[in-house]
C-alpha angles and dihedrals in degrees: 000000000000115000116241120243114244118261115239118251092235091055091050092049092048092051092045092051091047094055093041090055092047091059094202146034118321124185112252093235092053094046093046090050093049091047093046091240134124118249089252093051091050093047091048090051092049091049091053092046089052089066095050126102140055122308096277101254090146142008119293097024098108132054104252112216134170117188 
């Protein structure tokens, strides 16, 4: 298996801000198009964001994603 290259912090923050502003579900293809990313790049960024945050000792400490 080939290791994935890390996603840049600015890309993660851009994706996070985009979905926060949308306020609801957005199809991956639409979001990728609006963010000028491929579907794979967006999914890789979302997977990396999913692991971000503090160790969940209380509400609001993790980035909550469903994809």
